[in-house]
Short mmCIF file of C-alpha atoms in Angstrom, two decimals:
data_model
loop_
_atom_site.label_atom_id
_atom_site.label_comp_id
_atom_site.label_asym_id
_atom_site.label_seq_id
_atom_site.Cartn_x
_atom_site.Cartn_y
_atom_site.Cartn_z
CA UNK M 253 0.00 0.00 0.00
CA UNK M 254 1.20 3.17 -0.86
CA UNK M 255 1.43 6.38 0.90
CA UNK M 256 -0.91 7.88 -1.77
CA UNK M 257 -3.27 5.26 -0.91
CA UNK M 258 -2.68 5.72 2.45
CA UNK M 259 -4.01 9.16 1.87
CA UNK M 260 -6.63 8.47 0.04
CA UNK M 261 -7.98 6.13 2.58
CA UNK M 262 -7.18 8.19 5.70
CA UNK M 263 -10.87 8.77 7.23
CA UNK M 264 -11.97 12.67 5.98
CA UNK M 265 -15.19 13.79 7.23
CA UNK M 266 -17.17 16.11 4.47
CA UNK M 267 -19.62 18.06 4.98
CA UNK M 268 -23.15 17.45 3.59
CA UNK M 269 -25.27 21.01 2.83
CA UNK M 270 -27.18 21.13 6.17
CA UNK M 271 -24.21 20.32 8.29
CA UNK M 272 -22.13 22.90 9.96
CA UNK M 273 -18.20 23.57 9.41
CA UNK M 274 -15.91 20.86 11.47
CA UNK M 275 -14.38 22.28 13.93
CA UNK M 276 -10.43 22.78 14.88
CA UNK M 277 -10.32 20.11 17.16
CA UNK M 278 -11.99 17.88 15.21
CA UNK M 279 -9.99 18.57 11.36
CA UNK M 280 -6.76 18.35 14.00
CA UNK M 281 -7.97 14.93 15.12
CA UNK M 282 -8.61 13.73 11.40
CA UNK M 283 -5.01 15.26 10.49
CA UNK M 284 -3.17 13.18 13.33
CA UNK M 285 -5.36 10.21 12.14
CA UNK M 286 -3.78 10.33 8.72
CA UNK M 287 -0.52 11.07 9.79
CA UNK M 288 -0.13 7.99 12.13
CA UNK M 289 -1.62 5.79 9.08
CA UNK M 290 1.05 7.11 6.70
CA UNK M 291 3.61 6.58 8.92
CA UNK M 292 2.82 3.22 9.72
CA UNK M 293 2.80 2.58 5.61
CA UNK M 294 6.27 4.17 5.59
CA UNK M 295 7.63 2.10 8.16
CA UNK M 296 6.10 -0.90 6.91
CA UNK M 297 8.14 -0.07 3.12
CA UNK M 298 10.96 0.37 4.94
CA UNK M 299 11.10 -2.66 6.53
CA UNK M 300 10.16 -4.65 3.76
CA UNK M 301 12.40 -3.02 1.60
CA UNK M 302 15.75 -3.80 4.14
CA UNK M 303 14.39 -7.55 4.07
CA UNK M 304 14.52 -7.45 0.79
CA UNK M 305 17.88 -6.26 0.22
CA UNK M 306 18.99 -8.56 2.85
CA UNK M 307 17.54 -11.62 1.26
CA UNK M 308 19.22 -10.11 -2.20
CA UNK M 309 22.41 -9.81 -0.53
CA UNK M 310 22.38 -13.49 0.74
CA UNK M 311 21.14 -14.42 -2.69
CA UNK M 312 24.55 -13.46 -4.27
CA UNK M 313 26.81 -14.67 -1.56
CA UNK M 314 25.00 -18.15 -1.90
CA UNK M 315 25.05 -18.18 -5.39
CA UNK M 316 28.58 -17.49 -5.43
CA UNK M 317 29.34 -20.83 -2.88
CA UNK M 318 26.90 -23.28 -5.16
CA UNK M 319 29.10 -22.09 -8.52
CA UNK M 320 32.00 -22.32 -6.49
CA UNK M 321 31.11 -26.15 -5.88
CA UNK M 322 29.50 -26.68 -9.15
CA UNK M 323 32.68 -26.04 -11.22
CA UNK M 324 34.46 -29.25 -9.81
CA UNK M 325 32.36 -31.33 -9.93
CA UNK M 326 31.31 -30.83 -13.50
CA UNK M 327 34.76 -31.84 -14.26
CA UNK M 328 34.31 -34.26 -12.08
CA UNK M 329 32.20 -36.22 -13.39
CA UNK M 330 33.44 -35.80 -17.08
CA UNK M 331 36.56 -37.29 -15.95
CA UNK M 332 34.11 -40.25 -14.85
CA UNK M 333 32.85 -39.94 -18.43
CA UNK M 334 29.46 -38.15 -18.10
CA UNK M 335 28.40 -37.03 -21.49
CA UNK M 336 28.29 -33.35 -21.17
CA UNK M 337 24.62 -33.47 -22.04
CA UNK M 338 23.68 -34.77 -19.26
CA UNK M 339 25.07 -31.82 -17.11
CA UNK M 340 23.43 -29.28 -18.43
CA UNK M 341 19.52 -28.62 -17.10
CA UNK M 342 16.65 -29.54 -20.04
CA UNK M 343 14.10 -27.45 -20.86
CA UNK M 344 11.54 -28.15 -18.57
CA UNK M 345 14.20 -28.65 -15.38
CA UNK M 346 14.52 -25.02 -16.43
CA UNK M 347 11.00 -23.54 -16.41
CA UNK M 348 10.26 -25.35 -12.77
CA UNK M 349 13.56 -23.42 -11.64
CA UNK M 350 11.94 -20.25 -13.19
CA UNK M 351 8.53 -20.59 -11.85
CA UNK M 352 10.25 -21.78 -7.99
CA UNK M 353 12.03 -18.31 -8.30
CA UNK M 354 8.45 -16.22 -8.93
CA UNK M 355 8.47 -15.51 -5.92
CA UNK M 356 11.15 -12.80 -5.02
CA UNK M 357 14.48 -12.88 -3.43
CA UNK M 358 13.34 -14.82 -0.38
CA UNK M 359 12.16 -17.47 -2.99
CA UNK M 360 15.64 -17.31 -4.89
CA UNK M 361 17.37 -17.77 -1.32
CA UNK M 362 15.85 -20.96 -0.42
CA UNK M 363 16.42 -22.45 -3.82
CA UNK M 364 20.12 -21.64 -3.68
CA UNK M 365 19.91 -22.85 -0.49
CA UNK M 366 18.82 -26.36 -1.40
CA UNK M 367 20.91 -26.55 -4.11
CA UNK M 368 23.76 -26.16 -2.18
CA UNK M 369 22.45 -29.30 0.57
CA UNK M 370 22.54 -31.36 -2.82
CA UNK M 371 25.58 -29.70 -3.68
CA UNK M 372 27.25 -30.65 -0.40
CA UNK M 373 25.79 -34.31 -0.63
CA UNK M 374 27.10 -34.65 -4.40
CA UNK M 375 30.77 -33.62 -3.16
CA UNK M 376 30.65 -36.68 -0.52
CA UNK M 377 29.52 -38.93 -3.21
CA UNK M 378 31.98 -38.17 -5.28
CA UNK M 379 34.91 -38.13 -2.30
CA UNK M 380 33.72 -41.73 -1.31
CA UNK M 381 33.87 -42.42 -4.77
CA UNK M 382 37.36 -41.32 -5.83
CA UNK M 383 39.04 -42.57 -2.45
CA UNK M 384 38.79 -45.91 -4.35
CA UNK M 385 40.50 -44.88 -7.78
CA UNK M 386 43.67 -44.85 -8.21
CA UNK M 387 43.92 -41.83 -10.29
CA UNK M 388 42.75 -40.10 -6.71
CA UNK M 389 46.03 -41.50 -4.81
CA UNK M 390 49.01 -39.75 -4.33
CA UNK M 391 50.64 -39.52 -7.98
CA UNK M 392 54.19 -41.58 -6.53
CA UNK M 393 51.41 -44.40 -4.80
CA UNK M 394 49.64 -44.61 -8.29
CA UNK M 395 52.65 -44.39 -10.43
CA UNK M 396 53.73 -47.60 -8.92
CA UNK M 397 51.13 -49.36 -10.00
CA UNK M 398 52.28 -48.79 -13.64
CA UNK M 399 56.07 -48.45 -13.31
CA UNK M 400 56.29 -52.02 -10.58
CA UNK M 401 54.94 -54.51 -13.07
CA UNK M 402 56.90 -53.24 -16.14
CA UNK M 403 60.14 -53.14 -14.04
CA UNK M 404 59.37 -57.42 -12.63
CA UNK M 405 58.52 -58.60 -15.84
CA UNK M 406 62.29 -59.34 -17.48
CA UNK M 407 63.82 -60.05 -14.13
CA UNK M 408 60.75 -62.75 -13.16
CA UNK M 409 61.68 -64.26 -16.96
CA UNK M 410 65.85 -63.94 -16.37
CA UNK M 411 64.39 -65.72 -13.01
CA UNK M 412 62.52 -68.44 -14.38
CA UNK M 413 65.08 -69.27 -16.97
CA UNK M 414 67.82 -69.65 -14.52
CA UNK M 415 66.29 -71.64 -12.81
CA UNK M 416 65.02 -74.31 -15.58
CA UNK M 417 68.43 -74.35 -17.32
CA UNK M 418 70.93 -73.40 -14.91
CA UNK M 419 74.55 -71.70 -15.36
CA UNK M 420 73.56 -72.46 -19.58
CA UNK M 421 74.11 -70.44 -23.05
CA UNK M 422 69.99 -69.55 -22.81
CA UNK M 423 70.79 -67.84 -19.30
CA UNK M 424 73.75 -65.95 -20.28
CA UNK M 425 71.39 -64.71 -23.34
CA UNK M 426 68.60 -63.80 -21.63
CA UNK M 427 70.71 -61.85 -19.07
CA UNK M 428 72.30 -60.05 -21.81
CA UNK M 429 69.30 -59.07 -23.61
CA UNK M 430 67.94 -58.07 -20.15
CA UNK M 431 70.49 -55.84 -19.92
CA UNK M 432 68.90 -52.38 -21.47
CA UNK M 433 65.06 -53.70 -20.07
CA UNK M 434 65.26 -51.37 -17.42
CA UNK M 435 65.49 -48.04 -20.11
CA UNK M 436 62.40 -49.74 -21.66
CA UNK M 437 60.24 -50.26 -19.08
CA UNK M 438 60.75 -46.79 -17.63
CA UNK M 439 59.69 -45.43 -21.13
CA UNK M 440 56.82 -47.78 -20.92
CA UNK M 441 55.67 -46.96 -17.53
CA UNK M 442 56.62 -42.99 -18.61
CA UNK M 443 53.63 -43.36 -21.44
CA UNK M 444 51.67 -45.55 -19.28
CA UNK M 445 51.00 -42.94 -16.54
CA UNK M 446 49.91 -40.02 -19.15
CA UNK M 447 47.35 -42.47 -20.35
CA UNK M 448 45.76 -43.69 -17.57
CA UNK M 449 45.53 -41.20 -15.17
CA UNK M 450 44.49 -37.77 -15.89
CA UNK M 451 46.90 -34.07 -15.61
CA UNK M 452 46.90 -32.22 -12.32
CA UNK M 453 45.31 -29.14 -11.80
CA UNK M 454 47.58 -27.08 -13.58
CA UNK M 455 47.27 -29.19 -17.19
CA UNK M 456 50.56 -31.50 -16.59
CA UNK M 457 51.46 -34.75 -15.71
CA UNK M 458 53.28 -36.03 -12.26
CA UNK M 459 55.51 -39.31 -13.71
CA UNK M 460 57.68 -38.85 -10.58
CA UNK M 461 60.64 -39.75 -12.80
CA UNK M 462 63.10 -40.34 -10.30
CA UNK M 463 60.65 -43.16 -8.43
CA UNK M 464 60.17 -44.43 -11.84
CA UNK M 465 64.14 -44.89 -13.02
CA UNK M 466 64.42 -46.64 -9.27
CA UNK M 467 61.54 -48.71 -9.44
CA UNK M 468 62.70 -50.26 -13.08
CA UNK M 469 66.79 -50.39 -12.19
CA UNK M 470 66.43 -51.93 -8.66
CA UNK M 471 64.98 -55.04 -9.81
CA UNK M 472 67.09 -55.26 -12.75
CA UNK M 473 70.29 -55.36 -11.10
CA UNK M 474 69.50 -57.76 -8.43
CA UNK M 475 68.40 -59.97 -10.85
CA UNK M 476 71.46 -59.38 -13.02
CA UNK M 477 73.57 -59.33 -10.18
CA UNK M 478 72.72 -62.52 -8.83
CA UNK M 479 72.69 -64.39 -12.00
CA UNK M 480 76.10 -63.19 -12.61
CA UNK M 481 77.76 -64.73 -9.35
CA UNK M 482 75.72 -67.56 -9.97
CA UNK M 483 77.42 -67.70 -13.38
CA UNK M 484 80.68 -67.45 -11.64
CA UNK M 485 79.94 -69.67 -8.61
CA UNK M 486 79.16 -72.21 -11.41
#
C-alpha cells in the first residue's frame, strides 16, 4: 500500500449542505489520524524493503558458494565420463527453476539454499567415490602401480630361466638381452601414466621420474647381479 493510498484512505469527514463547518479540534484529530496511518505505511516499506535487500544480498553470496562447488564437480564427473549433455539442465528442469524463483528474493534464497544441501551431498559422493581410484592417490602411490609390473617382468623371466636351465648359453642370453630392459620399461611406464591417469590441476602430468628410473633399475640389477655370481659360482 502506498502512501498515496494511504491518503486516500485516511478517514476525511465532508460536509453534507445542512451540516455545519468541522471544527479545529476535530480537522486536528482527522489530520493526526492520517498522519499515524502514513507513517505506519512508511515504516512498513521500509522494513520490507531492508528484508529485501537482505535476502538479495544473501542471494549473491549463496550463489557465489553453489558455482563455487559446481565447477568441480562438472569436471568431475566428465573425468568419470558423463556425457556433457547430461550436465546441463533440459528445458523443462529449467522452467520449474523459473517458476520456484516467482516468488522474489526470499524465494531465490531458499532455492540456492537447497541446491547447495545437494551440492554438499554430491561432493561426498563423489569423495567416497574417488578414495577408491587410483587416479585419486598420491601420484608416486599410483605411479607404482604402472612403473612395478613393467620393471618385474624381465627379471621374473631372467628368473625363471635360470632356474630351468641353470649356469647355460639360454641364461647368459637372456641376461644379456635383459640388460637395457630397465630403459624400456621406464619409457613404458613414462607413457603408461599419461594415459591412464588424468593431468593435475595445472594441465601437466606427475611421472615422478626419479621413483620411476628406481623402481625399473632396482629389480634389474639384483636380478642381473645374482645371475652373474651364480654364473661365476658355477
Amino acid at each position: 500500500m502506498s502512501i498515496d493510498d494511504a491518503v486516500t484512505a485516511a478517514p476525511v469527514r465532508q460536509r453534507t449542505g445542512g451540516e455545519p463547518a468541522p471544527s479545529v479540534a476535530a480537522a486536528w484529530t482527522d489530520y493526526l489520524a492520517a498522519a499515524r496511518q502514513l507513517d505506519g505505511v512508511r515504516r512498513g516499506a521500509a522494513t520490507a524493503a531492508a528484508a529485501q535487500a537482505r535476502a538479495v544480498e544473501a542471494a549473491r553470496a549463496e550463489l557465489t558458494e553453489v558455482r563455487a562447488r559446481l565447477v568441480p564437480q562438472q569436471a568431475r564427473l566428465r573425468e568419470l565420463g558423463v556425457p556433457a549433455i547430461s550436465l546441463a539442465p533440459t528445458p523443462p528442469e529449467l522452467a520449474e527453476a523459473t517458476r520456484a524463483m516467482a516468488g522474489g528474493p526470499a524465494a531465490v534464497l531458499a532455492g540456492l539454499r537447497t541446491a547447495q544441501g545437494w551440492a554438499e551431498g554430491a561432493d561426498a559422493a563423489l569423495a567416497a567415490r574417488g578414495s577408491l581410484r587410483p587416479a585419486a592417490w598420491p601420484p608416486r602411490l599410483r605411479n607404482l602401480l604402472v612403473y612395478a609390473p613393467l620393471a618385474l617382468v624381465v627379471p621374473v623371466v631372467q628368473l625363471v630361466l635360470f632356474l630351468a636351465t641353470g649356469t647355460g648359453p639360454l641364461t647368459v642370453v637372456a641376461l644379456l638381452v635383459g640388460l637395457p630392459m630397465p630403459a624400456a620399461a621406464f619409457a613404458a611406464g613414462w607413457l603408461g601414466v599419461g594415459r591412464l591417469f588424468p593431468p593435475g590441476p595445472d594441465g601437466r602430468w606427475d611421472r615422478t621420474p626419479r621413483l620411476g628410473l628406481l623402481t625399473c633399475l632396482v629389480p634389474a640389477v639384483v636380478t642381473a647381479a645374482g645371475i652373474m655370481l651364480a654364473l661365476l659360482a658355477g
